[in-house]
PDB file of C-alpha atoms in Angstrom:
ATOM      1  CA  MET U   1     109.066  77.497 126.613  1.00 48.00           C
ATOM      2  CA  SER U   2     108.740  78.463 122.957  1.00 56.00           C
ATOM      3  CA  ALA U   3     109.445  81.928 121.608  1.00 61.00           C
ATOM      4  CA  ALA U   4     106.576  84.053 120.343  1.00 63.00           C
ATOM      5  CA  VAL U   5     105.763  83.381 116.716  1.00 60.00           C
ATOM      6  CA  PRO U   6     104.612  86.257 114.521  1.00 66.00           C
ATOM      7  CA  ALA U   7     101.009  85.787 113.479  1.00 90.00           C
ATOM      8  CA  VAL U   8     100.662  85.787 109.721  1.00 94.00           C
ATOM      9  CA  ARG U   9      97.829  84.670 107.490  1.00 94.00           C
ATOM     10  CA  VAL U  10      97.447  84.270 103.763  1.00 97.00           C
ATOM     11  CA  GLY U  11      94.162  84.692 101.922  1.00 98.00           C
ATOM     12  CA  GLN U  12      93.122  84.447  98.312  1.00 98.00           C
ATOM     13  CA  GLY U  13      90.422  86.092  96.278  1.00 98.00           C
ATOM     14  CA  VAL U  14      88.982  85.434  92.830  1.00 98.00           C
ATOM     15  CA  ASP U  15      86.415  87.404  90.873  1.00 98.00           C
ATOM     16  CA  VAL U  16      84.925  87.317  87.376  1.00 98.00           C
ATOM     17  CA  HIS U  17      82.512  89.620  85.565  1.00 97.00           C
ATOM     18  CA  PRO U  18      81.132  89.590  82.022  1.00 98.00           C
ATOM     19  CA  LEU U  19      82.009  92.347  79.562  1.00 98.00           C
ATOM     20  CA  VAL U  20      79.041  94.354  78.280  1.00 98.00           C
ATOM     21  CA  ASP U  21      78.376  97.413  76.148  1.00 97.00           C
ATOM     22  CA  GLY U  22      77.589 100.759  77.719  1.00 96.00           C
ATOM     23  CA  ARG U  23      79.761 100.608  80.846  1.00 97.00           C
ATOM     24  CA  PRO U  24      83.233 101.933  81.586  1.00 97.00           C
ATOM     25  CA  LEU U  25      85.975  99.380  82.223  1.00 98.00           C
ATOM     26  CA  VAL U  26      87.333  99.909  85.743  1.00 98.00           C
ATOM     27  CA  LEU U  27      90.247  97.784  86.950  1.00 98.00           C
ATOM     28  CA  GLY U  28      92.102  98.489  90.172  1.00 98.00           C
ATOM     29  CA  GLY U  29      90.264 101.796  90.452  1.00 98.00           C
ATOM     30  CA  VAL U  30      91.545 102.932  87.038  1.00 98.00           C
ATOM     31  CA  VAL U  31      89.281 103.590  84.058  1.00 98.00           C
ATOM     32  CA  VAL U  32      90.852 101.677  81.170  1.00 98.00           C
ATOM     33  CA  PRO U  33      89.920 102.857  77.651  1.00 98.00           C
ATOM     34  CA  PHE U  34      88.000 100.010  76.000  1.00 98.00           C
ATOM     35  CA  GLU U  35      84.810  99.570  73.984  1.00 97.00           C
ATOM     36  CA  ARG U  36      83.098  97.579  76.755  1.00 98.00           C
ATOM     37  CA  GLY U  37      83.017  97.489  80.539  1.00 98.00           C
ATOM     38  CA  LEU U  38      82.221  94.960  83.219  1.00 98.00           C
ATOM     39  CA  ALA U  39      78.660  94.197  84.294  1.00 97.00           C
ATOM     40  CA  GLY U  40      77.873  94.234  87.984  1.00 94.00           C
ATOM     41  CA  HIS U  41      75.979  95.945  90.789  1.00 92.00           C
ATOM     42  CA  SER U  42      78.893  98.217  91.758  1.00 94.00           C
ATOM     43  CA  ASP U  43      81.520  99.414  89.275  1.00 96.00           C
ATOM     44  CA  ALA U  44      82.277  95.663  88.767  1.00 97.00           C
ATOM     45  CA  ASP U  45      86.020  96.172  89.290  1.00 98.00           C
ATOM     46  CA  VAL U  46      87.131  92.512  89.270  1.00 98.00           C
ATOM     47  CA  LEU U  47      90.672  93.353  90.327  1.00 98.00           C
ATOM     48  CA  THR U  48      89.643  95.318  93.410  1.00 98.00           C
ATOM     49  CA  HIS U  49      86.989  92.719  94.270  1.00 98.00           C
ATOM     50  CA  ALA U  50      89.581  89.923  94.177  1.00 98.00           C
ATOM     51  CA  VAL U  51      91.935  91.972  96.376  1.00 98.00           C
ATOM     52  CA  CYS U  52      89.133  92.664  98.873  1.00 98.00           C
ATOM     53  CA  ASP U  53      88.250  88.977  99.024  1.00 98.00           C
ATOM     54  CA  ALA U  54      91.922  88.081  99.595  1.00 98.00           C
ATOM     55  CA  VAL U  55      92.131  90.500 102.552  1.00 98.00           C
ATOM     56  CA  LEU U  56      88.833  89.265 104.012  1.00 98.00           C
ATOM     57  CA  SER U  57      89.898  85.637 103.520  1.00 97.00           C
ATOM     58  CA  ALA U  58      93.221  86.140 105.297  1.00 96.00           C
ATOM     59  CA  ALA U  59      91.489  87.906 108.194  1.00 95.00           C
ATOM     60  CA  GLY U  60      88.834  85.181 108.454  1.00 94.00           C
ATOM     61  CA  LEU U  61      86.076  87.722 107.808  1.00 96.00           C
ATOM     62  CA  GLY U  62      84.043  86.063 105.063  1.00 96.00           C
ATOM     63  CA  ASP U  63      83.795  87.512 101.583  1.00 95.00           C
ATOM     64  CA  LEU U  64      82.851  90.702  99.774  1.00 94.00           C
ATOM     65  CA  GLY U  65      79.259  89.617  99.130  1.00 92.00           C
ATOM     66  CA  GLN U  66      78.644  89.195 102.860  1.00 94.00           C
ATOM     67  CA  HIS U  67      79.776  92.745 103.626  1.00 95.00           C
ATOM     68  CA  PHE U  68      78.528  94.536 100.485  1.00 93.00           C
ATOM     69  CA  PRO U  69      75.676  92.446  99.037  1.00 90.00           C
ATOM     70  CA  ALA U  70      74.461  93.164  95.512  1.00 88.00           C
ATOM     71  CA  SER U  71      70.939  93.155  96.953  1.00 91.00           C
ATOM     72  CA  ASP U  72      71.722  96.360  98.896  1.00 90.00           C
ATOM     73  CA  PRO U  73      70.885  99.468  96.843  1.00 90.00           C
ATOM     74  CA  ARG U  74      73.568 101.471  98.724  1.00 90.00           C
ATOM     75  CA  TRP U  75      76.214  99.697  96.660  1.00 90.00           C
ATOM     76  CA  ALA U  76      74.645 100.289  93.208  1.00 90.00           C
ATOM     77  CA  GLY U  77      77.361 101.792  91.035  1.00 89.00           C
ATOM     78  CA  ALA U  78      79.731 102.066  94.004  1.00 92.00           C
ATOM     79  CA  ASP U  79      83.437 102.724  93.552  1.00 95.00           C
ATOM     80  CA  SER U  80      85.066  99.444  94.583  1.00 96.00           C
ATOM     81  CA  LEU U  81      88.016 101.261  96.147  1.00 98.00           C
ATOM     82  CA  THR U  82      85.483 102.283  98.826  1.00 96.00           C
ATOM     83  CA  PHE U  83      85.000  98.574  99.542  1.00 96.00           C
ATOM     84  CA  CYS U  84      88.765  98.183  99.718  1.00 97.00           C
ATOM     85  CA  ARG U  85      89.158 100.934 102.338  1.00 97.00           C
ATOM     86  CA  GLN U  86      86.345  99.453 104.437  1.00 97.00           C
ATOM     87  CA  VAL U  87      87.766  95.925 104.190  1.00 97.00           C
ATOM     88  CA  VAL U  88      91.154  97.170 105.420  1.00 97.00           C
ATOM     89  CA  ALA U  89      89.404  98.866 108.349  1.00 97.00           C
ATOM     90  CA  LEU U  90      87.611  95.600 109.215  1.00 96.00           C
ATOM     91  CA  ALA U  91      90.892  93.666 109.087  1.00 95.00           C
ATOM     92  CA  GLY U  92      92.533  96.331 111.253  1.00 94.00           C
ATOM     93  CA  GLU U  93      89.752  96.097 113.839  1.00 93.00           C
ATOM     94  CA  ALA U  94      90.429  92.352 113.955  1.00 92.00           C
ATOM     95  CA  GLY U  95      94.127  93.031 114.669  1.00 92.00           C
ATOM     96  CA  TRP U  96      95.559  92.531 111.177  1.00 95.00           C
ATOM     97  CA  ALA U  97      97.762  94.699 108.957  1.00 95.00           C
ATOM     98  CA  ILE U  98      98.591  94.139 105.297  1.00 96.00           C
ATOM     99  CA  GLY U  99     102.023  92.745 104.582  1.00 96.00           C
ATOM    100  CA  ASN U 100     101.598  92.564 100.819  1.00 97.00           C
ATOM    101  CA  VAL U 101      99.119  91.893  98.028  1.00 98.00           C
ATOM    102  CA  ALA U 102      99.787  90.234  94.675  1.00 98.00           C
ATOM    103  CA  ALA U 103      97.083  90.191  92.007  1.00 98.00           C
ATOM    104  CA  THR U 104      96.717  89.106  88.394  1.00 98.00           C
ATOM    105  CA  VAL U 105      94.099  90.214  85.863  1.00 98.00           C
ATOM    106  CA  VAL U 106      93.307  87.614  83.194  1.00 98.00           C
ATOM    107  CA  CYS U 107      92.123  88.831  79.780  1.00 98.00           C
ATOM    108  CA  ASP U 108      93.339  88.898  76.201  1.00 97.00           C
ATOM    109  CA  ARG U 109      91.910  92.357  75.514  1.00 96.00           C
ATOM    110  CA  PRO U 110      92.458  95.094  76.368  1.00 97.00           C
ATOM    111  CA  ARG U 111      96.201  94.983  76.802  1.00 96.00           C
ATOM    112  CA  LEU U 112      96.826  96.251  80.331  1.00 98.00           C
ATOM    113  CA  GLY U 113     100.589  96.719  80.624  1.00 97.00           C
ATOM    114  CA  ALA U 114     100.534 100.522  80.387  1.00 98.00           C
ATOM    115  CA  HIS U 115      97.819 100.725  83.084  1.00 98.00           C
ATOM    116  CA  LEU U 116      99.367  98.422  85.689  1.00 98.00           C
ATOM    117  CA  PRO U 117     101.430 101.112  87.484  1.00 98.00           C
ATOM    118  CA  ALA U 118      98.335 103.313  87.984  1.00 98.00           C
ATOM    119  CA  MET U 119      96.359 100.305  89.246  1.00 98.00           C
ATOM    120  CA  THR U 120      99.143  99.513  91.707  1.00 98.00           C
ATOM    121  CA  VAL U 121      99.194 103.071  93.044  1.00 98.00           C
ATOM    122  CA  ALA U 122      95.385 103.266  93.335  1.00 98.00           C
ATOM    123  CA  LEU U 123      95.111  99.942  95.132  1.00 98.00           C
ATOM    124  CA  ALA U 124      98.004 100.748  97.475  1.00 98.00           C
ATOM    125  CA  ALA U 125      96.351 104.038  98.439  1.00 98.00           C
ATOM    126  CA  ALA U 126      93.031 102.298  99.134  1.00 98.00           C
ATOM    127  CA  LEU U 127      94.813  99.592 101.138  1.00 98.00           C
ATOM    128  CA  GLY U 128      96.777 102.198 103.090  1.00 97.00           C
ATOM    129  CA  VAL U 129     100.145 100.694 102.166  1.00 97.00           C
ATOM    130  CA  ASP U 130     103.222 101.637 100.168  1.00 97.00           C
ATOM    131  CA  PRO U 131     102.970 100.807  96.430  1.00 98.00           C
ATOM    132  CA  GLY U 132     105.938  98.484  96.934  1.00 98.00           C
ATOM    133  CA  GLN U 133     103.619  96.217  98.929  1.00 98.00           C
ATOM    134  CA  VAL U 134     101.258  95.747  95.967  1.00 98.00           C
ATOM    135  CA  GLN U 135     102.050  93.824  92.790  1.00 98.00           C
ATOM    136  CA  VAL U 136      99.574  93.868  89.894  1.00 98.00           C
ATOM    137  CA  THR U 137     100.209  91.802  86.780  1.00 98.00           C
ATOM    138  CA  ALA U 138      98.195  90.861  83.703  1.00 98.00           C
ATOM    139  CA  LYS U 139      98.106  87.593  81.831  1.00 98.00           C
ATOM    140  CA  ALA U 140      96.570  86.715  78.483  1.00 97.00           C
ATOM    141  CA  SER U 141      94.651  83.464  78.215  1.00 95.00           C
ATOM    142  CA  GLU U 142      95.805  82.886  74.630  1.00 96.00           C
ATOM    143  CA  GLY U 143      92.292  82.780  73.194  1.00 96.00           C
ATOM    144  CA  LEU U 144      91.095  80.127  75.629  1.00 97.00           C
ATOM    145  CA  GLY U 145      87.893  80.291  77.663  1.00 97.00           C
ATOM    146  CA  PHE U 146      85.631  83.249  78.402  1.00 97.00           C
ATOM    147  CA  THR U 147      88.579  85.614  78.943  1.00 97.00           C
ATOM    148  CA  GLY U 148      90.169  84.562  75.672  1.00 96.00           C
ATOM    149  CA  ARG U 149      86.915  85.011  73.733  1.00 96.00           C
ATOM    150  CA  GLY U 150      86.454  88.477  75.219  1.00 96.00           C
ATOM    151  CA  ASP U 151      83.283  87.538  77.105  1.00 98.00           C
ATOM    152  CA  GLY U 152      84.645  88.622  80.496  1.00 98.00           C
ATOM    153  CA  ILE U 153      87.609  89.373  82.712  1.00 98.00           C
ATOM    154  CA  ALA U 154      88.894  87.467  85.741  1.00 98.00           C
ATOM    155  CA  ALA U 155      91.215  88.443  88.572  1.00 98.00           C
ATOM    156  CA  ILE U 156      93.058  86.447  91.209  1.00 98.00           C
ATOM    157  CA  ALA U 157      94.704  87.906  94.320  1.00 98.00           C
ATOM    158  CA  VAL U 158      96.605  86.790  97.394  1.00 98.00           C
ATOM    159  CA  CYS U 159      97.201  88.791 100.552  1.00 98.00           C
ATOM    160  CA  LEU U 160      99.590  88.351 103.460  1.00 97.00           C
ATOM    161  CA  LEU U 161      98.378  89.786 106.757  1.00 97.00           C
ATOM    162  CA  ALA U 162     100.471  90.226 109.890  1.00 94.00           C
ATOM    163  CA  GLY U 163      98.997  90.452 113.369  1.00 90.00           C
ATOM    164  CA  ARG U 164      99.646  89.974 117.037  1.00 65.00           C
ATOM    165  CA  ALA U 165     102.423  87.587 118.056  1.00 52.00           C
ATOM    166  CA  LEU U 166     101.275  84.150 119.184  1.00 53.00           C
ATOM    167  CA  ALA U 167     102.772  82.730 122.372  1.00 46.00           C
TER     168      ALA U 167
END
């Protein structure tokens, strides 16, 4: 007979949005001072979207677009932290709890270092976890690609979920 093995799953999420004039830049639920913001149906928060997709992926629950489609007018201009809270509830209903989340925002501008602690706190609150369970970093793309040219911002996230023990 084998001992019960803790059930854990890892998921990843990736999101990208173009930068445009006339919108605020929201990352991880934090408004970052910048001359342009991200285009999208909701607040276009690429960081929160990537985190949501990582949680959904780990729980085997599809992706953000399946649960909050851009074709649904209810989500026009929505605060993406609302998506995050609902995604955590869905994962919880499926028997999963967040172990940790690690996410990286990729852009050359704006510089995000001073805003990372606030993003961490905002995401942790929306995820219902301690800020020590959330790591947010930023990486420059050294002038390469759409993030280096300043055409858009990308985010990548991974999530560890823990659930019922497997026999």
